[in-house]
């Protein structure tokens, strides 16, 4: 359904037409400048460029009109539609290297020329480049041999498989290419922006390697044509014996190939424009050669060319060392031996000793090209595979005697130079259908890329597929089978086999294929460095950044050097048949991911997936992907594994070290869909006990500069989680979001940087709230999403709660404890968290001690097990202590606990500690008394911060002295405890710093009688438990690396909150690293499988 636009003119009396015209001119002149400023290093437009949030050039525009006053506040960030359309009209796609060209031209000032708008159409811009890249070396040098070896039927299967693969890939590529503007970068840009930087980098580098090895293949093809068919005498290495011919040929290929590569690299370095100018010449050579083949086929109907093949029995002979295909000839009246005789006998005499097979069989001639009407097509229908050094034989002819491999290798027979089988031929043939990306690589030069790329590419593939299919049938129908299987034309005096078929002369094909291979090699050496430069400039592979630089005009010098180096590896392999499967792997990998990109985008139905090319379907893309994968393993399973390993290594490297990029890729959309599906599934039911693991909400504190106070809390999180499960790092800022917006973003960045440094994998959540207590409450209630919510809260112990002049700090802590309990979430409180080990530490032999006082679902047993999975705690042993009362059988308890741990599959030492019901000691009463006195003193006297610190110090001195006195008299319990500090001592201490103020409010303090009977008996009992348990824990676990302890709950009566903090302080006194654990009210560990 078409969309209609109506443009409504709005008159503005305050703006003159002249001003409007001037401003329009300014916009026109600045269009290119805007584009230059708003592109990344590789010339790729930014996602928000050049349409929104880009009003630098609009600053001069005064929006003082009355008609649009309602929107004048928006003008700073959102342009008017007229301005937007003006920018769209002047928007140009910068090709690769254009950025540097423009920068180089900046010095010229007013002389700078505007970039020409691209004008290439479908035929010149896409169809012909694709045709030139697809048709090439394999068609001229190997297709006849493939037809002869595989037969017409299997050759058609090979062509059908490969052409179907490229056609399906072209359909997927057309959909991607027409889904928005594709800047220069072609296939790499499409894949990386569709599948993300990891896949893009991996596939881009594979495509680069494929293009580079393609250059090697074309250079090897050039040298093979030169040394085999044009100037065979130019060979440097000449074989003395027949069995050394293969090695000599390979060494010649290496020497001449290296020289040719150096020459081509210099040509590319000097100037790409020369390569581009010669491209049409090379294309003309290809087209003329193909026309010559068809003309030759037509001619064979009426007058087949005369290319006789000499046969000995049913064996094909190499026609190099003789001119007549006969054993004897009559000169005058004398019968003399021929040169052929001398090849098989030890002398020219008629009575010389000859090879047995030569003696028993006749020499005959068969026509190499019998013609289209000869019926030879039926003989070439089926395959003739064989091992290395197998003789090329004609099954129709009879022979006497068997072959003797020991002597045959020295005789001039045509033999297989490699072992042949179907899958090998697939790998050798596939490079002849590559090159379909040539059009998309030129997307920046096309007048209408979204129209030209699909039409041109699909037409080019259809044309070349027709050429290949017809060539297979025509070769099989015109040429004798033994000549088809003669790879290098040895049986026809070293002529190119396909050349013998052509008209008017074999040299048309030889010269045409020579220049075709030269041109293709130059194109590969031109395209590959630019592809590497595009990858390097994207910054996704850090170690490749040096290859993003080049000459002043943007030519990729360093990338060209690397390309030439990799190309040399292929040339040193020296065999065209060995190099072809290598580049097949890399191209197939690239095509596989193009299909994957299209399938993913189609299935996800992302809002931005709106291709203009409508003739695609996810099933076609999936079929193309499957076909690519199948062809990889059909061609060469070990090369396929190596190529996939290389791509995987690059993927993991980019994932680990590469720059973070957000390209709106399909993999991110796939991840979102998978996450949504998983979250919906998770919410269906709570996790089973077997799947339970601590999903942590870490409550961090920041200082006034938004710096994390306790980074070791994140280290401990990493050690506990090891990257598994959910981690949310939360923080609360006090204030309103409108005023604290920038501060919250800075805090979030600081937390994320610390998380990265501590290798904590998770999410960061900063909340701005009117007060800290509400903020923490909001985090506990709302952090997470669906089934991925936290079930445990980790926080640091407020170590300076006594010294703080703001009681809100410890009150917030206690409220957090209450709220986690109400939310049925576990709570972990780390004391002395700054002394916890970092991720780089390796704790030696030591223990993690668990004090299991009350059962809280088994978290106390699970946490040490999880910690010991990390290398920091791996060497630590686990000890479990449990407390036995007077009525308990401690021996039986120990046995039961050992059995319980055995069923839990946990290795731990077990110890049962007996705590007898002792009388409450005097020290307990004193401690409780001091606690209550301090509480009331602070309420009544409202001491300042310095006075409160002094008071705390006095109480600490008194506690220390009284504790020592009780230890000296442990056996005697006094009837009454007297205070070890007096009224006079208090006055003396306070007068030291503040004379004259001694009588302020102290009189009321000593009206409180320190009698035990007046104490709250609940507080006394709690203090007794804290002191006794602390003594036992310190005695057993003072040297432990970590102590885990049940955390008692806060009192229901909020009036005793300060006393609760005192109880916990007494409980933890004398211990270094402590983790207080409070369960969430459910079982988290089970004995069942």
PDB file of N, CA and C in Angstrom, residues 118-130 170 173-174 177-178 436 438-440 442-460 612-613:
ATOM      1  N   UNK A 118      27.850   8.911  -7.168  1.00  0.00           N
ATOM      2  CA  UNK A 118      28.047   7.658  -7.913  1.00  0.00           C
ATOM      3  C   UNK A 118      27.017   7.508  -9.021  1.00  0.00           C
ATOM      4  N   UNK A 119      27.487   7.045 -10.172  1.00  0.00           N
ATOM      5  CA  UNK A 119      26.620   6.979 -11.349  1.00  0.00           C
ATOM      6  C   UNK A 119      26.538   5.597 -11.982  1.00  0.00           C
ATOM      7  N   UNK A 120      27.192   4.576 -11.410  1.00  0.00           N
ATOM      8  CA  UNK A 120      27.234   3.272 -12.066  1.00  0.00           C
ATOM      9  C   UNK A 120      25.887   2.560 -11.958  1.00  0.00           C
ATOM     10  N   UNK A 121      25.500   1.934 -13.043  1.00  0.00           N
ATOM     11  CA  UNK A 121      24.228   1.231 -13.072  1.00  0.00           C
ATOM     12  C   UNK A 121      24.384  -0.252 -12.794  1.00  0.00           C
ATOM     13  N   UNK A 122      23.318  -0.989 -13.053  1.00  0.00           N
ATOM     14  CA  UNK A 122      23.315  -2.422 -12.752  1.00  0.00           C
ATOM     15  C   UNK A 122      24.289  -3.188 -13.644  1.00  0.00           C
ATOM     16  N   UNK A 123      24.302  -2.872 -14.931  1.00  0.00           N
ATOM     17  CA  UNK A 123      25.109  -3.650 -15.878  1.00  0.00           C
ATOM     18  C   UNK A 123      26.608  -3.449 -15.628  1.00  0.00           C
ATOM     19  N   UNK A 124      27.028  -2.187 -15.589  1.00  0.00           N
ATOM     20  CA  UNK A 124      28.463  -1.898 -15.416  1.00  0.00           C
ATOM     21  C   UNK A 124      28.922  -2.055 -13.968  1.00  0.00           C
ATOM     22  N   UNK A 125      28.043  -1.774 -13.040  1.00  0.00           N
ATOM     23  CA  UNK A 125      28.453  -1.751 -11.628  1.00  0.00           C
ATOM     24  C   UNK A 125      28.373  -3.084 -10.925  1.00  0.00           C
ATOM     25  N   UNK A 126      27.471  -3.957 -11.364  1.00  0.00           N
ATOM     26  CA  UNK A 126      27.278  -5.231 -10.657  1.00  0.00           C
ATOM     27  C   UNK A 126      27.443  -6.426 -11.592  1.00  0.00           C
ATOM     28  N   UNK A 127      26.711  -6.415 -12.704  1.00  0.00           N
ATOM     29  CA  UNK A 127      26.657  -7.608 -13.562  1.00  0.00           C
ATOM     30  C   UNK A 127      28.035  -7.973 -14.116  1.00  0.00           C
ATOM     31  N   UNK A 128      28.697  -7.007 -14.759  1.00  0.00           N
ATOM     32  CA  UNK A 128      29.989  -7.309 -15.381  1.00  0.00           C
ATOM     33  C   UNK A 128      31.073  -7.637 -14.348  1.00  0.00           C
ATOM     34  N   UNK A 129      31.196  -6.883 -13.219  1.00  0.00           N
ATOM     35  CA  UNK A 129      32.204  -7.286 -12.211  1.00  0.00           C
ATOM     36  C   UNK A 129      31.961  -8.685 -11.654  1.00  0.00           C
ATOM     37  N   UNK A 130      30.701  -9.040 -11.426  1.00  0.00           N
ATOM     38  CA  UNK A 130      30.407 -10.392 -10.930  1.00  0.00           C
ATOM     39  C   UNK A 130      30.786 -11.436 -11.987  1.00  0.00           C
ATOM     40  N   UNK A 170      23.079 -15.527  -2.782  1.00  0.00           N
ATOM     41  CA  UNK A 170      22.794 -14.243  -3.436  1.00  0.00           C
ATOM     42  C   UNK A 170      21.421 -13.724  -3.045  1.00  0.00           C
ATOM     43  N   UNK A 173      21.857 -12.393   0.399  1.00  0.00           N
ATOM     44  CA  UNK A 173      22.660 -11.176   0.340  1.00  0.00           C
ATOM     45  C   UNK A 173      21.837 -10.018  -0.216  1.00  0.00           C
ATOM     46  N   UNK A 174      20.981 -10.299  -1.172  1.00  0.00           N
ATOM     47  CA  UNK A 174      20.138  -9.242  -1.752  1.00  0.00           C
ATOM     48  C   UNK A 174      19.190  -8.671  -0.707  1.00  0.00           C
ATOM     49  N   UNK A 177      21.372  -6.538   1.581  1.00  0.00           N
ATOM     50  CA  UNK A 177      21.887  -5.349   0.896  1.00  0.00           C
ATOM     51  C   UNK A 177      20.796  -4.319   0.639  1.00  0.00           C
ATOM     52  N   UNK A 178      19.552  -4.769   0.503  1.00  0.00           N
ATOM     53  CA  UNK A 178      18.461  -3.817   0.247  1.00  0.00           C
ATOM     54  C   UNK A 178      17.758  -3.383   1.526  1.00  0.00           C
ATOM     55  N   UNK A 436      30.631 -13.750  -6.170  1.00  0.00           N
ATOM     56  CA  UNK A 436      29.286 -13.163  -6.211  1.00  0.00           C
ATOM     57  C   UNK A 436      29.198 -11.883  -5.385  1.00  0.00           C
ATOM     58  N   UNK A 438      31.203  -9.368  -5.700  1.00  0.00           N
ATOM     59  CA  UNK A 438      31.848  -8.252  -6.404  1.00  0.00           C
ATOM     60  C   UNK A 438      30.928  -7.046  -6.514  1.00  0.00           C
ATOM     61  N   UNK A 439      29.632  -7.288  -6.741  1.00  0.00           N
ATOM     62  CA  UNK A 439      28.696  -6.170  -6.859  1.00  0.00           C
ATOM     63  C   UNK A 439      28.465  -5.463  -5.540  1.00  0.00           C
ATOM     64  N   UNK A 440      28.267  -6.250  -4.463  1.00  0.00           N
ATOM     65  CA  UNK A 440      28.012  -5.624  -3.160  1.00  0.00           C
ATOM     66  C   UNK A 440      29.251  -4.893  -2.655  1.00  0.00           C
ATOM     67  N   UNK A 442      31.060  -3.047  -4.369  1.00  0.00           N
ATOM     68  CA  UNK A 442      31.072  -1.746  -5.055  1.00  0.00           C
ATOM     69  C   UNK A 442      29.841  -0.919  -4.719  1.00  0.00           C
ATOM     70  N   UNK A 443      29.169  -1.254  -3.634  1.00  0.00           N
ATOM     71  CA  UNK A 443      27.892  -0.605  -3.326  1.00  0.00           C
ATOM     72  C   UNK A 443      28.015   0.912  -3.230  1.00  0.00           C
ATOM     73  N   UNK A 444      29.193   1.393  -2.827  1.00  0.00           N
ATOM     74  CA  UNK A 444      29.361   2.840  -2.719  1.00  0.00           C
ATOM     75  C   UNK A 444      29.419   3.549  -4.052  1.00  0.00           C
ATOM     76  N   UNK A 445      29.657   2.796  -5.138  1.00  0.00           N
ATOM     77  CA  UNK A 445      29.776   3.417  -6.465  1.00  0.00           C
ATOM     78  C   UNK A 445      28.501   3.293  -7.292  1.00  0.00           C
ATOM     79  N   UNK A 446      27.471   2.704  -6.738  1.00  0.00           N
ATOM     80  CA  UNK A 446      26.265   2.439  -7.525  1.00  0.00           C
ATOM     81  C   UNK A 446      25.258   3.578  -7.409  1.00  0.00           C
ATOM     82  N   UNK A 447      24.575   3.805  -8.487  1.00  0.00           N
ATOM     83  CA  UNK A 447      23.559   4.867  -8.489  1.00  0.00           C
ATOM     84  C   UNK A 447      22.405   4.475  -7.581  1.00  0.00           C
ATOM     85  N   UNK A 448      21.967   3.227  -7.660  1.00  0.00           N
ATOM     86  CA  UNK A 448      20.873   2.738  -6.813  1.00  0.00           C
ATOM     87  C   UNK A 448      21.239   1.322  -6.372  1.00  0.00           C
ATOM     88  N   UNK A 449      22.021   1.237  -5.287  1.00  0.00           N
ATOM     89  CA  UNK A 449      22.545  -0.059  -4.848  1.00  0.00           C
ATOM     90  C   UNK A 449      21.428  -1.031  -4.509  1.00  0.00           C
ATOM     91  N   UNK A 450      20.340  -0.535  -3.920  1.00  0.00           N
ATOM     92  CA  UNK A 450      19.273  -1.432  -3.477  1.00  0.00           C
ATOM     93  C   UNK A 450      18.525  -2.072  -4.648  1.00  0.00           C
ATOM     94  N   UNK A 451      18.623  -1.471  -5.800  1.00  0.00           N
ATOM     95  CA  UNK A 451      18.014  -2.065  -6.990  1.00  0.00           C
ATOM     96  C   UNK A 451      19.042  -2.876  -7.774  1.00  0.00           C
ATOM     97  N   UNK A 452      20.263  -2.351  -7.873  1.00  0.00           N
ATOM     98  CA  UNK A 452      21.270  -2.949  -8.746  1.00  0.00           C
ATOM     99  C   UNK A 452      21.842  -4.250  -8.184  1.00  0.00           C
ATOM    100  N   UNK A 453      22.113  -4.295  -6.883  1.00  0.00           N
ATOM    101  CA  UNK A 453      22.786  -5.470  -6.314  1.00  0.00           C
ATOM    102  C   UNK A 453      21.969  -6.749  -6.513  1.00  0.00           C
ATOM    103  N   UNK A 454      20.683  -6.800  -6.150  1.00  0.00           N
ATOM    104  CA  UNK A 454      19.946  -8.056  -6.364  1.00  0.00           C
ATOM    105  C   UNK A 454      19.860  -8.456  -7.835  1.00  0.00           C
ATOM    106  N   UNK A 455      19.490  -7.504  -8.693  1.00  0.00           N
ATOM    107  CA  UNK A 455      19.284  -7.840 -10.106  1.00  0.00           C
ATOM    108  C   UNK A 455      20.596  -8.272 -10.748  1.00  0.00           C
ATOM    109  N   UNK A 456      21.634  -7.452 -10.558  1.00  0.00           N
ATOM    110  CA  UNK A 456      22.919  -7.734 -11.195  1.00  0.00           C
ATOM    111  C   UNK A 456      23.539  -9.034 -10.712  1.00  0.00           C
ATOM    112  N   UNK A 457      23.504  -9.279  -9.399  1.00  0.00           N
ATOM    113  CA  UNK A 457      24.136 -10.477  -8.850  1.00  0.00           C
ATOM    114  C   UNK A 457      23.402 -11.736  -9.293  1.00  0.00           C
ATOM    115  N   UNK A 458      22.078 -11.728  -9.178  1.00  0.00           N
ATOM    116  CA  UNK A 458      21.308 -12.935  -9.536  1.00  0.00           C
ATOM    117  C   UNK A 458      21.409 -13.216 -11.035  1.00  0.00           C
ATOM    118  N   UNK A 459      21.398 -12.164 -11.857  1.00  0.00           N
ATOM    119  CA  UNK A 459      21.558 -12.363 -13.303  1.00  0.00           C
ATOM    120  C   UNK A 459      22.944 -12.919 -13.629  1.00  0.00           C
ATOM    121  N   UNK A 460      23.963 -12.405 -12.942  1.00  0.00           N
ATOM    122  CA  UNK A 460      25.328 -12.894 -13.181  1.00  0.00           C
ATOM    123  C   UNK A 460      25.448 -14.369 -12.794  1.00  0.00           C
ATOM    124  N   UNK A 612      13.915  -4.149   0.595  1.00  0.00           N
ATOM    125  CA  UNK A 612      13.139  -3.863  -0.601  1.00  0.00           C
ATOM    126  C   UNK A 612      13.041  -5.108  -1.492  1.00  0.00           C
ATOM    127  N   UNK A 613      14.038  -5.980  -1.396  1.00  0.00           N
ATOM    128  CA  UNK A 613      14.009  -7.235  -2.139  1.00  0.00           C
ATOM    129  C   UNK A 613      13.076  -8.200  -1.408  1.00  0.00           C
TER     130      UNK A 613
END
